[in-house]
Amino acid sequence: MDFLTEEWIYQKNSQQLTALLYEGLMECLEEAIEAIKQKDYWKANKQLQKGNDILRRLGAGLRYDAGIIAHQLDAIYNYMAERLIEANMKKDVTAVREVLQLATTIATAWNEALKSGVSPVQSAHKQKAAAYEQFIAYER
């Protein structure tokens, strides 16, 4: 993801940036797996730390007003981060693969939601607004 420019990034909305973070996370994990296999532990350490940094950023970007899904994602991100720390200490490819599988599943679901064009948060806000508006009395 070295091709990213600051201007290009500023043109993305928050959902697209989240998709980029997922992509970056998966790339880091794949590189970490290869580095561990090649016994390049310095590179593996660097990639696993990057992965944890991305997970921290994903967690910081959660909007808890979106509902239970935000709390569930927070728990998953925390679990993934803990597994990456364990994997880094033990240089455990299996743990990294587990986190990669979780990240791939979440990223796939996220990208499918992006394709549908409707943000779950926008949809929830519209439903709340519609429920509120039905009780408003209009004066003419």
C-alpha positions as semicolon CSV with decimal commas, in nm:
position;residue;x (nm);y (nm);z (nm)
1;M;0,000;0,000;0,000
2;D;0,295;0,227;-0,065
3;F;0,110;0,385;-0,358
4;L;-0,124;0,580;-0,131
5;T;-0,091;0,955;-0,144
6;E;-0,221;1,200;0,110
7;E;-0,452;1,363;-0,145
8;W;-0,597;1,027;-0,252
9;I;-0,664;0,933;0,111
10;Y;-0,841;1,263;0,182
11;Q;-1,082;1,188;-0,103
12;K;-1,206;0,869;0,069
13;N;-1,499;0,853;0,306
14;S;-1,477;0,680;0,643
15;Q;-1,620;0,352;0,511
16;Q;-1,361;0,338;0,232
17;L;-1,082;0,418;0,478
18;T;-1,200;0,132;0,698
19;A;-1,182;-0,101;0,398
20;L;-0,825;0,019;0,336
21;L;-0,736;-0,052;0,698
22;Y;-0,869;-0,407;0,664
23;E;-0,665;-0,451;0,347
24;G;-0,354;-0,319;0,521
25;L;-0,411;-0,551;0,817
26;M;-0,440;-0,856;0,595
27;E;-0,127;-0,756;0,404
28;C;0,070;-0,718;0,729
29;L;-0,047;-1,056;0,853
30;E;0,041;-1,232;0,528
31;E;0,389;-1,076;0,536
32;A;0,430;-1,176;0,902
33;I;0,342;-1,537;0,820
34;E;0,602;-1,546;0,542
35;A;0,864;-1,381;0,764
36;I;0,805;-1,635;1,044
37;K;0,834;-1,922;0,795
38;Q;1,165;-1,777;0,675
39;K;1,278;-1,721;1,035
40;D;1,306;-1,346;0,973
41;Y;1,179;-1,263;1,321
42;W;1,267;-0,894;1,303
43;K;1,041;-0,847;0,999
44;A;0,770;-1,064;1,156
45;N;0,782;-0,851;1,470
46;K;0,754;-0,532;1,266
47;Q;0,456;-0,663;1,065
48;L;0,273;-0,794;1,373
49;Q;0,321;-0,459;1,547
50;K;0,180;-0,284;1,239
51;G;-0,116;-0,523;1,251
52;N;-0,180;-0,434;1,614
53;D;-0,157;-0,065;1,529
54;I;-0,419;-0,108;1,257
55;L;-0,646;-0,297;1,497
56;R;-0,610;-0,012;1,749
57;R;-0,707;0,238;1,479
58;L;-1,005;0,028;1,374
59;G;-1,119;0,014;1,737
60;A;-1,075;0,388;1,781
61;G;-1,293;0,451;1,476
62;L;-1,593;0,256;1,602
63;R;-1,917;0,448;1,641
64;Y;-2,096;0,302;1,940
65;D;-2,418;0,480;1,846
66;A;-2,440;0,232;1,556
67;G;-2,558;-0,033;1,799
68;I;-2,447;-0,369;1,927
69;I;-2,229;-0,441;1,623
70;A;-1,979;-0,176;1,735
71;H;-1,944;-0,342;2,075
72;Q;-1,904;-0,681;1,911
73;L;-1,639;-0,550;1,672
74;D;-1,456;-0,393;1,965
75;A;-1,445;-0,731;2,140
76;I;-1,324;-0,903;1,823
77;Y;-1,055;-0,640;1,763
78;N;-0,934;-0,681;2,122
79;Y;-0,924;-1,059;2,084
80;M;-0,734;-1,028;1,757
81;A;-0,484;-0,787;1,914
82;E;-0,423;-1,025;2,206
83;R;-0,369;-1,315;1,966
84;L;-0,119;-1,109;1,765
85;I;0,076;-1,027;2,080
86;E;0,086;-1,398;2,170
87;A;0,182;-1,487;1,814
88;N;0,461;-1,231;1,820
89;M;0,605;-1,361;2,146
90;K;0,593;-1,724;2,031
91;K;0,634;-1,662;1,656
92;D;0,322;-1,875;1,612
93;V;0,203;-1,894;1,252
94;T;-0,121;-2,068;1,356
95;A;-0,228;-1,772;1,571
96;V;-0,147;-1,526;1,292
97;R;-0,350;-1,736;1,048
98;E;-0,644;-1,733;1,291
99;V;-0,636;-1,353;1,305
100;L;-0,596;-1,335;0,927
101;Q;-0,906;-1,553;0,885
102;L;-1,106;-1,327;1,116
103;A;-0,982;-1,015;0,937
104;T;-1,068;-1,166;0,598
105;T;-1,419;-1,254;0,712
106;I;-1,482;-0,907;0,852
107;A;-1,330;-0,735;0,547
108;T;-1,543;-0,942;0,311
109;A;-1,860;-0,850;0,500
110;W;-1,752;-0,484;0,513
111;N;-1,688;-0,473;0,138
112;E;-2,024;-0,636;0,067
113;A;-2,192;-0,368;0,277
114;L;-2,004;-0,100;0,082
115;K;-2,124;-0,250;-0,247
116;S;-2,486;-0,228;-0,132
117;G;-2,435;0,147;-0,102
118;V;-2,624;0,186;0,223
119;S;-2,434;0,244;0,542
120;P;-2,583;0,050;0,835
121;V;-2,540;0,366;1,043
122;Q;-2,723;0,580;0,787
123;S;-3,004;0,326;0,771
124;A;-3,039;0,321;1,151
125;H;-3,044;0,702;1,167
126;K;-3,312;0,715;0,896
127;Q;-3,526;0,465;1,087
128;K;-3,489;0,664;1,409
129;A;-3,576;0,986;1,228
130;A;-3,880;0,827;1,067
131;A;-3,999;0,695;1,403
132;Y;-3,956;1,039;1,558
133;E;-4,122;1,224;1,271
134;Q;-4,444;1,023;1,294
135;F;-4,515;1,187;1,630
136;I;-4,449;1,544;1,521
137;A;-4,757;1,762;1,473
138;Y;-4,728;1,990;1,175
139;E;-4,885;2,335;1,189
140;R;-5,027;2,485;0,872
